[in-house]
mmCIF file of C-alpha atoms in Angstrom:
data_model
loop_
_atom_site.group_PDB
_atom_site.id
_atom_site.type_symbol
_atom_site.label_atom_id
_atom_site.label_comp_id
_atom_site.label_asym_id
_atom_site.label_seq_id
_atom_site.Cartn_x
_atom_site.Cartn_y
_atom_site.Cartn_z
ATOM 1 C CA MET A 10 0.000 0.000 0.000
ATOM 2 C CA SER A 11 1.485 3.338 -1.053
ATOM 3 C CA VAL A 12 1.735 6.067 1.600
ATOM 4 C CA THR A 13 1.557 9.743 0.602
ATOM 5 C CA GLN A 14 2.754 12.941 2.241
ATOM 6 C CA GLN A 15 -0.845 14.117 2.463
ATOM 7 C CA GLN A 16 -1.774 11.062 4.533
ATOM 8 C CA VAL A 17 1.042 11.884 6.918
ATOM 9 C CA LEU A 18 -0.052 15.533 7.143
ATOM 10 C CA ASP A 19 -3.677 14.526 7.753
ATOM 11 C CA CYS A 20 -2.483 12.260 10.547
ATOM 12 C CA LEU A 21 -0.278 14.957 12.112
ATOM 13 C CA ALA A 22 -3.150 17.444 12.047
ATOM 14 C CA LYS A 23 -4.713 15.378 14.850
ATOM 15 C CA VAL A 24 -1.637 15.733 17.075
ATOM 16 C CA MET A 25 -1.655 18.847 19.279
ATOM 17 C CA SER A 26 1.336 21.006 20.189
ATOM 18 C CA PRO A 27 1.939 21.907 23.875
ATOM 19 C CA ARG A 28 -0.144 25.046 23.216
ATOM 20 C CA GLY A 29 -3.050 23.070 21.791
ATOM 21 C CA VAL A 30 -2.362 23.927 18.132
ATOM 22 C CA PRO A 31 -2.488 21.169 15.483
ATOM 23 C CA LEU A 32 1.049 20.115 14.639
ATOM 24 C CA THR A 33 0.555 21.023 10.989
ATOM 25 C CA ASN A 34 -0.260 24.619 11.998
ATOM 26 C CA ALA A 35 2.542 25.037 14.545
ATOM 27 C CA ASN A 36 5.223 25.946 11.985
ATOM 28 C CA VAL A 37 7.652 23.345 13.360
ATOM 29 C CA LEU A 38 7.669 20.570 10.741
ATOM 30 C CA SER A 39 10.563 19.970 8.386
ATOM 31 C CA ALA A 40 10.074 18.558 4.896
ATOM 32 C CA ILE A 41 8.460 15.123 5.104
ATOM 33 C CA THR A 42 10.130 12.301 3.217
ATOM 34 C CA VAL A 43 8.044 9.241 2.347
ATOM 35 C CA THR A 44 9.755 6.339 0.563
ATOM 36 C CA ASP A 45 8.322 2.839 0.229
ATOM 37 C CA GLY A 46 6.379 3.074 3.473
ATOM 38 C CA LYS A 47 9.221 4.749 5.385
ATOM 39 C CA VAL A 48 8.541 8.215 6.805
ATOM 40 C CA PHE A 49 11.244 10.640 7.940
ATOM 41 C CA PHE A 50 10.945 14.215 9.237
ATOM 42 C CA SER A 51 11.895 16.390 12.175
ATOM 43 C CA ILE A 52 10.105 18.750 14.557
ATOM 44 C CA ASN A 53 12.116 21.956 14.990
ATOM 45 C CA VAL A 54 11.492 23.930 18.186
ATOM 46 C CA ASP A 55 13.211 26.424 20.458
ATOM 47 C CA ALA A 56 15.625 24.798 22.921
ATOM 48 C CA ALA A 57 13.820 26.357 25.875
ATOM 49 C CA GLU A 58 10.664 24.388 24.986
ATOM 50 C CA ALA A 59 12.305 21.100 23.997
ATOM 51 C CA ARG A 60 11.235 19.146 27.090
ATOM 52 C CA ALA A 61 7.570 20.023 26.586
ATOM 53 C CA TRP A 62 7.767 18.885 22.955
ATOM 54 C CA GLU A 63 9.266 15.428 23.562
ATOM 55 C CA SER A 64 5.876 13.871 24.367
ATOM 56 C CA VAL A 65 4.471 15.507 21.204
ATOM 57 C CA ARG A 66 7.260 13.937 19.141
ATOM 58 C CA ALA A 67 6.416 10.527 20.602
ATOM 59 C CA GLN A 68 2.691 11.015 19.883
ATOM 60 C CA ALA A 69 3.462 12.044 16.303
ATOM 61 C CA GLU A 70 5.702 9.030 15.791
ATOM 62 C CA ASN A 71 3.071 6.632 17.129
ATOM 63 C CA ALA A 72 0.382 8.272 15.004
ATOM 64 C CA VAL A 73 2.417 8.009 11.801
ATOM 65 C CA ARG A 74 3.269 4.379 12.518
ATOM 66 C CA GLY A 75 -0.454 3.682 12.669
ATOM 67 C CA ILE A 76 -1.010 4.745 9.055
ATOM 68 C CA PRO A 77 -1.699 1.646 6.918
ATOM 69 C CA GLY A 78 1.347 0.927 4.793
ATOM 70 C CA VAL A 79 3.878 2.677 7.046
ATOM 71 C CA SER A 80 6.673 0.280 7.979
ATOM 72 C CA VAL A 81 9.123 2.697 9.592
ATOM 73 C CA ALA A 82 8.687 6.158 11.123
ATOM 74 C CA MET A 83 11.739 8.145 12.248
ATOM 75 C CA ILE A 84 10.899 11.519 13.770
ATOM 76 C CA ALA A 85 13.544 13.655 15.438
ATOM 77 C CA LEU A 86 13.139 16.606 17.777
ATOM 78 C CA THR A 87 15.535 19.398 16.805
ATOM 79 C CA ALA A 88 16.033 22.052 19.479
ATOM 80 C CA GLU A 89 17.839 25.302 18.683
ATOM 81 C CA ARG A 90 18.270 28.390 20.793
ATOM 82 C CA LYS A 91 16.913 31.466 19.086
ATOM 83 C CA ALA A 92 19.205 34.418 18.602
ATOM 84 C CA GLY A 93 19.016 36.782 21.551
ATOM 85 C CA SER A 94 17.295 34.302 23.850
ATOM 86 C CA GLY A 95 18.540 33.526 27.322
ATOM 87 C CA ALA A 96 19.879 35.746 30.033
ATOM 88 C CA ALA A 97 22.548 38.266 29.204
ATOM 89 C CA PRO A 98 26.017 37.239 30.408
ATOM 90 C CA SER A 99 27.341 38.932 33.528
ATOM 91 C CA PRO A 100 30.077 41.530 33.015
ATOM 92 C CA ARG A 101 33.494 39.911 33.090
ATOM 93 C CA PRO A 102 35.932 41.297 35.651
ATOM 94 C CA THR A 103 39.085 42.861 34.330
ATOM 95 C CA GLY A 104 41.319 40.673 36.461
ATOM 96 C CA GLY A 105 41.548 38.302 39.394
ATOM 97 C CA VAL A 106 39.295 35.377 40.180
ATOM 98 C CA GLN A 107 35.898 35.152 38.482
ATOM 99 C CA PRO A 108 32.911 35.695 40.823
ATOM 100 C CA ALA A 109 31.350 32.565 42.319
ATOM 101 C CA SER A 110 28.210 33.067 40.214
ATOM 102 C CA THR A 111 30.223 32.278 37.079
ATOM 103 C CA HIS A 112 31.536 28.951 38.360
ATOM 104 C CA ARG A 113 29.677 25.930 36.968
ATOM 105 C CA HIS A 114 29.856 22.276 37.889
ATOM 106 C CA PRO A 115 29.777 19.794 34.982
ATOM 107 C CA HIS A 116 26.517 18.421 36.387
ATOM 108 C CA PRO A 117 24.741 20.701 38.900
ATOM 109 C CA PRO A 118 23.339 19.007 42.024
ATOM 110 C CA GLY A 119 20.213 17.130 41.066
ATOM 111 C CA ALA A 120 20.935 17.351 37.329
ATOM 112 C CA GLN A 121 20.996 14.092 35.426
ATOM 113 C CA SER A 122 24.195 13.019 33.699
ATOM 114 C CA PRO A 123 23.782 12.209 29.981
ATOM 115 C CA MET A 124 25.022 8.695 30.789
ATOM 116 C CA ALA A 125 22.067 8.187 33.145
ATOM 117 C CA ARG A 126 19.927 7.462 30.069
ATOM 118 C CA GLN A 127 21.849 4.258 29.428
ATOM 119 C CA ALA A 128 19.767 1.108 29.465
ATOM 120 C CA GLU A 129 20.606 -2.438 28.509
ATOM 121 C CA ILE A 130 18.971 -3.845 25.384
ATOM 122 C CA PRO A 131 16.906 -6.845 26.544
ATOM 123 C CA GLY A 132 18.400 -10.126 25.362
ATOM 124 C CA ILE A 133 21.810 -8.708 24.400
ATOM 125 C CA ALA A 134 24.701 -9.526 26.726
ATOM 126 C CA ALA A 135 27.290 -7.169 25.232
ATOM 127 C CA VAL A 136 27.269 -4.275 22.760
ATOM 128 C CA ILE A 137 30.647 -3.375 21.271
ATOM 129 C CA ALA A 138 31.512 -0.598 18.825
ATOM 130 C CA VAL A 139 33.882 -0.885 15.875
ATOM 131 C CA ALA A 140 35.115 2.621 15.163
ATOM 132 C CA SER A 141 37.720 4.680 13.356
ATOM 133 C CA GLY A 142 38.807 8.274 13.545
ATOM 134 C CA LYS A 143 38.508 8.677 9.771
ATOM 135 C CA GLY A 144 36.920 6.966 6.780
ATOM 136 C CA GLY A 145 38.572 4.718 4.234
ATOM 137 C CA VAL A 146 40.417 2.443 6.654
ATOM 138 C CA GLY A 147 38.269 -0.666 6.085
ATOM 139 C CA LYS A 148 36.188 -0.352 9.243
ATOM 140 C CA SER A 149 32.985 -1.877 7.871
ATOM 141 C CA THR A 150 34.774 -4.826 6.265
ATOM 142 C CA THR A 151 36.571 -5.442 9.547
ATOM 143 C CA ALA A 152 33.360 -5.125 11.592
ATOM 144 C CA LEU A 153 31.568 -7.720 9.458
ATOM 145 C CA ASN A 154 34.450 -10.193 9.420
ATOM 146 C CA LEU A 155 34.986 -9.684 13.169
ATOM 147 C CA ALA A 156 31.306 -10.498 13.731
ATOM 148 C CA LEU A 157 31.745 -13.658 11.651
ATOM 149 C CA GLY A 158 34.886 -14.534 13.592
ATOM 150 C CA LEU A 159 32.943 -14.241 16.848
ATOM 151 C CA ARG A 160 30.211 -16.413 15.301
ATOM 152 C CA ASP A 161 32.790 -19.079 14.498
ATOM 153 C CA LEU A 162 33.788 -19.081 18.158
ATOM 154 C CA GLY A 163 30.293 -20.261 19.034
ATOM 155 C CA LEU A 164 28.699 -16.945 19.973
ATOM 156 C CA ARG A 165 25.288 -15.620 18.940
ATOM 157 C CA VAL A 166 26.125 -12.403 17.112
ATOM 158 C CA GLY A 167 24.280 -9.433 15.626
ATOM 159 C CA LEU A 168 25.597 -6.622 13.438
ATOM 160 C CA LEU A 169 24.188 -3.086 13.463
ATOM 161 C CA ASP A 170 25.323 -0.778 10.663
ATOM 162 C CA ALA A 171 25.136 2.623 12.385
ATOM 163 C CA ASP A 172 26.912 4.493 9.575
ATOM 164 C CA ILE A 173 23.876 6.571 8.628
ATOM 165 C CA TYR A 174 25.515 8.638 5.888
ATOM 166 C CA GLY A 175 27.418 5.792 4.240
ATOM 167 C CA PRO A 176 25.915 2.383 5.104
ATOM 168 C CA SER A 177 28.140 -0.357 3.676
ATOM 169 C CA VAL A 178 26.680 -3.509 5.192
ATOM 170 C CA PRO A 179 23.979 -4.072 2.507
ATOM 171 C CA ARG A 180 26.699 -4.263 -0.155
ATOM 172 C CA LEU A 181 29.100 -6.260 2.032
ATOM 173 C CA THR A 182 26.440 -8.876 2.814
ATOM 174 C CA GLY A 183 24.600 -8.874 -0.506
ATOM 175 C CA ILE A 184 21.286 -8.246 1.283
ATOM 176 C CA ARG A 185 18.614 -6.614 -0.884
ATOM 177 C CA GLU A 186 15.500 -7.422 1.151
ATOM 178 C CA LYS A 187 13.614 -4.987 3.370
ATOM 179 C CA PRO A 188 13.024 -5.752 7.076
ATOM 180 C CA GLN A 189 9.528 -6.732 8.131
ATOM 181 C CA LEU A 190 7.650 -5.734 11.286
ATOM 182 C CA ASN A 191 6.538 -8.090 14.032
ATOM 183 C CA ASP A 192 3.274 -7.814 15.964
ATOM 184 C CA ASP A 193 4.870 -5.277 18.319
ATOM 185 C CA LYS A 194 5.763 -3.001 15.358
ATOM 186 C CA LYS A 195 9.451 -3.757 15.824
ATOM 187 C CA MET A 196 11.689 -4.374 12.836
ATOM 188 C CA ILE A 197 12.866 -7.945 12.407
ATOM 189 C CA PRO A 198 16.597 -8.049 11.624
ATOM 190 C CA LEU A 199 17.620 -9.810 8.439
ATOM 191 C CA VAL A 200 19.639 -12.985 8.886
ATOM 192 C CA ARG A 201 22.669 -13.741 6.729
ATOM 193 C CA PHE A 202 25.674 -15.944 7.467
ATOM 194 C CA GLY A 203 24.143 -16.764 10.841
ATOM 195 C CA LEU A 204 24.176 -13.091 11.905
ATOM 196 C CA SER A 205 21.197 -10.912 12.815
ATOM 197 C CA ILE A 206 21.770 -7.754 10.752
ATOM 198 C CA MET A 207 20.199 -4.283 10.611
ATOM 199 C CA SER A 208 21.220 -1.235 8.578
ATOM 200 C CA ILE A 209 19.668 2.068 7.559
ATOM 201 C CA GLY A 210 20.737 0.934 4.098
ATOM 202 C CA PHE A 211 17.942 -1.666 4.197
ATOM 203 C CA LEU A 212 15.407 1.154 4.485
ATOM 204 C CA VAL A 213 16.607 3.495 1.736
ATOM 205 C CA GLU A 214 17.933 3.003 -1.778
ATOM 206 C CA GLU A 215 21.689 2.638 -2.190
ATOM 207 C CA ASP A 216 22.086 5.912 -4.124
ATOM 208 C CA THR A 217 19.894 7.966 -1.753
ATOM 209 C CA ALA A 218 21.754 10.898 -0.185
ATOM 210 C CA MET A 219 21.082 10.982 3.571
ATOM 211 C CA ILE A 220 20.985 14.755 4.108
ATOM 212 C CA TRP A 221 20.135 14.582 7.785
ATOM 213 C CA ARG A 222 21.045 16.878 10.639
ATOM 214 C CA GLY A 223 22.444 15.541 13.891
ATOM 215 C CA PRO A 224 19.112 14.944 15.682
ATOM 216 C CA MET A 225 17.820 12.808 12.794
ATOM 217 C CA VAL A 226 20.989 10.714 12.927
ATOM 218 C CA MET A 227 20.606 10.296 16.678
ATOM 219 C CA SER A 228 16.949 9.325 16.314
ATOM 220 C CA ALA A 229 17.732 6.754 13.614
ATOM 221 C CA ILE A 230 20.466 5.105 15.687
ATOM 222 C CA THR A 231 18.240 5.018 18.761
ATOM 223 C CA GLN A 232 15.454 3.343 16.787
ATOM 224 C CA MET A 233 17.785 0.752 15.291
ATOM 225 C CA LEU A 234 18.951 -0.083 18.799
ATOM 226 C CA ARG A 235 15.577 -0.072 20.551
ATOM 227 C CA ASP A 236 12.964 -0.759 17.877
ATOM 228 C CA VAL A 237 14.549 -3.903 16.431
ATOM 229 C CA ALA A 238 13.606 -7.393 17.632
ATOM 230 C CA TRP A 239 17.195 -8.520 18.188
ATOM 231 C CA GLY A 240 16.261 -11.617 20.156
ATOM 232 C CA THR A 241 18.937 -13.245 22.317
ATOM 233 C CA LEU A 242 22.527 -12.338 21.413
ATOM 234 C CA ASP A 243 25.879 -12.734 23.116
ATOM 235 C CA VAL A 244 27.368 -9.806 21.208
ATOM 236 C CA LEU A 245 25.958 -6.983 19.088
ATOM 237 C CA VAL A 246 28.736 -5.526 16.927
ATOM 238 C CA VAL A 247 28.010 -1.911 15.949
ATOM 239 C CA ASP A 248 29.728 -0.594 12.816
ATOM 240 C CA MET A 249 30.094 3.084 13.681
ATOM 241 C CA PRO A 250 30.439 5.989 11.243
ATOM 242 C CA PRO A 251 33.935 7.498 11.162
ATOM 243 C CA GLY A 252 34.748 10.375 13.469
ATOM 244 C CA THR A 253 33.793 11.419 16.998
ATOM 245 C CA GLY A 254 30.392 13.073 16.618
ATOM 246 C CA ASP A 255 26.680 12.669 17.326
ATOM 247 C CA ALA A 256 26.481 8.993 16.390
ATOM 248 C CA GLN A 257 29.229 7.933 18.779
ATOM 249 C CA LEU A 258 27.832 9.995 21.653
ATOM 250 C CA THR A 259 24.289 8.748 21.005
ATOM 251 C CA LEU A 260 25.450 5.146 21.226
ATOM 252 C CA ALA A 261 27.515 5.756 24.369
ATOM 253 C CA GLN A 262 24.616 7.564 26.066
ATOM 254 C CA ASN A 263 21.985 4.997 25.051
ATOM 255 C CA VAL A 264 23.578 1.699 25.989
ATOM 256 C CA PRO A 265 26.369 0.728 28.385
ATOM 257 C CA LEU A 266 28.954 -0.273 25.784
ATOM 258 C CA LYS A 267 31.147 -3.142 26.900
ATOM 259 C CA GLY A 268 33.987 -1.942 24.709
ATOM 260 C CA ALA A 269 35.235 -0.388 21.485
ATOM 261 C CA VAL A 270 37.575 -1.702 18.804
ATOM 262 C CA ILE A 271 39.560 0.989 16.959
ATOM 263 C CA ILE A 272 40.503 0.381 13.309
ATOM 264 C CA SER A 273 43.506 2.160 11.782
ATOM 265 C CA THR A 274 46.002 1.809 8.980
ATOM 266 C CA PRO A 275 49.726 2.033 9.831
ATOM 267 C CA GLN A 276 50.233 5.518 8.404
ATOM 268 C CA ASP A 277 50.684 8.502 10.708
ATOM 269 C CA LEU A 278 47.652 10.413 9.373
ATOM 270 C CA SER A 279 45.306 7.540 10.201
ATOM 271 C CA LEU A 280 46.905 7.011 13.614
ATOM 272 C CA ILE A 281 46.314 10.649 14.569
ATOM 273 C CA ASP A 282 42.573 10.191 13.961
ATOM 274 C CA ALA A 283 42.553 6.792 15.653
ATOM 275 C CA ARG A 284 44.084 8.464 18.719
ATOM 276 C CA ARG A 285 41.185 10.953 18.766
ATOM 277 C CA GLY A 286 38.643 8.136 18.571
ATOM 278 C CA LEU A 287 40.324 6.285 21.396
ATOM 279 C CA ALA A 288 40.375 9.424 23.546
ATOM 280 C CA MET A 289 36.674 10.019 22.877
ATOM 281 C CA PHE A 290 35.669 6.550 24.104
ATOM 282 C CA LYS A 291 37.814 6.936 27.211
ATOM 283 C CA LYS A 292 36.101 10.258 27.996
ATOM 284 C CA VAL A 293 32.704 8.559 28.016
ATOM 285 C CA ASN A 294 34.061 5.647 30.092
ATOM 286 C CA VAL A 295 33.885 3.027 27.339
ATOM 287 C CA PRO A 296 36.639 0.401 27.633
ATOM 288 C CA VAL A 297 38.895 0.207 24.589
ATOM 289 C CA LEU A 298 39.210 -3.466 23.673
ATOM 290 C CA GLY A 299 42.133 -2.734 21.391
ATOM 291 C CA ILE A 300 43.466 -1.468 18.075
ATOM 292 C CA VAL A 301 43.493 -3.348 14.769
ATOM 293 C CA GLU A 302 46.021 -2.455 12.073
ATOM 294 C CA ASN A 303 44.179 -2.861 8.767
ATOM 295 C CA MET A 304 45.929 -2.794 5.364
ATOM 296 C CA SER A 305 49.011 -3.621 7.395
ATOM 297 C CA TYR A 306 51.093 -4.837 4.450
ATOM 298 C CA PHE A 307 50.734 -6.059 0.869
ATOM 299 C CA GLN A 308 52.086 -9.431 -0.207
ATOM 300 C CA CYS A 309 52.237 -10.007 -3.956
ATOM 301 C CA PRO A 310 50.110 -13.082 -4.796
ATOM 302 C CA HIS A 311 52.455 -13.907 -7.695
ATOM 303 C CA CYS A 312 55.989 -13.520 -6.343
ATOM 304 C CA GLY A 313 55.384 -13.331 -2.607
ATOM 305 C CA THR A 314 57.226 -10.029 -2.201
ATOM 306 C CA ARG A 315 55.974 -8.040 0.774
ATOM 307 C CA SER A 316 55.472 -4.266 0.509
ATOM 308 C CA ASP A 317 54.603 -1.997 3.436
ATOM 309 C CA ILE A 318 52.541 0.438 1.366
ATOM 310 C CA PHE A 319 51.260 2.474 4.319
ATOM 311 C CA GLY A 320 54.228 1.768 6.556
ATOM 312 C CA HIS A 321 54.043 -1.030 9.107
ATOM 313 C CA GLY A 322 53.663 -1.471 12.833
ATOM 314 C CA GLY A 323 52.306 2.010 13.520
ATOM 315 C CA ALA A 324 49.099 0.747 15.170
ATOM 316 C CA ARG A 325 51.034 -1.737 17.310
ATOM 317 C CA HIS A 326 53.373 0.989 18.532
ATOM 318 C CA GLU A 327 50.411 3.294 19.179
ATOM 319 C CA ALA A 328 48.665 0.600 21.216
ATOM 320 C CA GLU A 329 51.797 0.037 23.291
ATOM 321 C CA LYS A 330 52.213 3.770 23.856
ATOM 322 C CA LEU A 331 48.594 4.233 24.925
ATOM 323 C CA GLY A 332 48.475 1.076 27.022
ATOM 324 C CA VAL A 333 45.672 -0.685 25.123
ATOM 325 C CA PRO A 334 45.712 -4.177 23.583
ATOM 326 C CA PHE A 335 46.944 -4.661 20.038
ATOM 327 C CA LEU A 336 44.489 -7.068 18.424
ATOM 328 C CA GLY A 337 46.238 -7.944 15.173
ATOM 329 C CA GLU A 338 47.333 -7.099 11.639
ATOM 330 C CA ILE A 339 45.126 -7.539 8.572
ATOM 331 C CA PRO A 340 46.908 -7.454 5.205
ATOM 332 C CA LEU A 341 45.896 -5.478 2.150
ATOM 333 C CA HIS A 342 44.823 -8.375 -0.065
ATOM 334 C CA ILE A 343 42.677 -8.635 -3.154
ATOM 335 C CA ALA A 344 40.786 -11.641 -1.792
ATOM 336 C CA ILE A 345 39.404 -9.562 1.083
ATOM 337 C CA ARG A 346 38.378 -6.774 -1.295
ATOM 338 C CA THR A 347 36.755 -8.974 -3.957
ATOM 339 C CA ALA A 348 34.875 -11.055 -1.383
ATOM 340 C CA SER A 349 33.542 -7.898 0.249
ATOM 341 C CA ASP A 350 32.423 -6.357 -3.055
ATOM 342 C CA ALA A 351 30.671 -9.610 -3.947
ATOM 343 C CA GLY A 352 28.670 -9.622 -0.714
ATOM 344 C CA ASN A 353 30.376 -12.800 0.494
ATOM 345 C CA PRO A 354 32.915 -11.796 3.179
ATOM 346 C CA VAL A 355 36.184 -13.675 3.323
ATOM 347 C CA VAL A 356 35.527 -15.389 6.679
ATOM 348 C CA GLU A 357 32.436 -16.922 5.060
ATOM 349 C CA SER A 358 33.757 -17.498 1.522
ATOM 350 C CA GLU A 359 37.212 -18.819 2.519
ATOM 351 C CA PRO A 360 36.718 -20.142 6.072
ATOM 352 C CA ASP A 361 39.903 -22.239 5.992
ATOM 353 C CA GLY A 362 42.061 -19.480 4.467
ATOM 354 C CA PRO A 363 44.720 -17.386 6.231
ATOM 355 C CA HIS A 364 42.607 -14.216 6.309
ATOM 356 C CA ALA A 365 39.683 -15.912 8.036
ATOM 357 C CA ALA A 366 42.158 -17.183 10.632
ATOM 358 C CA ILE A 367 43.336 -13.610 11.290
ATOM 359 C CA TYR A 368 39.798 -12.336 11.886
ATOM 360 C CA ARG A 369 39.000 -15.275 14.156
ATOM 361 C CA ALA A 370 42.175 -14.611 16.167
ATOM 362 C CA ILE A 371 41.105 -10.979 16.618
ATOM 363 C CA GLY A 372 37.640 -12.179 17.616
ATOM 364 C CA ASP A 373 39.169 -14.532 20.176
ATOM 365 C CA LYS A 374 41.063 -11.647 21.808
ATOM 366 C CA VAL A 375 37.861 -9.599 21.925
ATOM 367 C CA ARG A 376 35.934 -12.516 23.411
ATOM 368 C CA GLU A 377 38.555 -12.981 26.136
ATOM 369 C CA GLN A 378 38.137 -9.357 27.203
ATOM 370 C CA LEU A 379 34.383 -9.804 27.440
ATOM 371 C CA GLN A 380 34.806 -12.657 29.915
ATOM 372 C CA GLY A 381 32.332 -12.238 32.724
ATOM 373 C CA VAL A 382 29.884 -10.454 30.417
ATOM 374 C CA ILE A 383 29.301 -13.291 27.961
ATOM 375 C CA ALA A 384 29.808 -17.026 28.275
ATOM 376 C CA VAL A 385 33.434 -17.757 27.355
ATOM 377 C CA ALA A 386 34.302 -21.362 26.639
#
């Protein structure tokens, strides 16, 4: 059944703003995107009124989900402070100690820390993030093959592709289907290679540009964590977008992460960004499970000559310097690339090969660090 923008607007006209005005007349709605039963938009309000609008956002989301033919509804609340709003700053003294009124605690007495919103996902023993400080280092390929390596160790594993702007998992797994909803209106993850998998890429076309602001990204990640019927898993591997922004903070504030794996190449430029990613996770009290050096070296398949294209050993040295585990080296090899492009990752397509053994060894080191959280044989 095809869903139209007008149906969504008619539905939202029945939802009242905090002042009792129909949502469609409150001048707060962004453009509404409707694609194959999936509805996306945001509600843009002044920051001072954000708390009063959260219940309205939830009502709007529930109302849109009730439209026949709607499979997914992602509605974000965007709060911005209007120019000139708020109290004027106190005059700054010309010297000496600032007055006591200007001193601020990170969290005033009685205020709730952002981390207080963390809640376990029922049925999932451990959520771990696979992250990188920059793009192009093979993070998604590593996340998928790590998940498969953990599967081969006897664990029940899920994979969440949280890279909203550049989801790679649909291509890496060859999945073209769309997720269905269960009776509780939760998305059912798609199963491939024995993994439970979810990605924003399953909900939009591959060439669709995701021109979303931060709150929409945060809302999408929260829904893929909370509104998916993950079932019972030992580990949920989350393929994070590169960088240290909204997506990483949303994940850290939503669920108590049991650890993060940092992916880097050996070159100095990549290591600088990896260092930033590692520092970010430490600031939000997420244990760093270790660093993986991807594209560590190239070995010619014809003559066997080894070339350190991006240098070698940089990630190992960085791990030693920062006092975190070094999880292993993954070579730059055409078999890994071709298997990934074909949607048949190397741990699955060549399970007895040397590259699958490397990913399983990394998975074993990760599993050991999760001892006490998951069942470790």
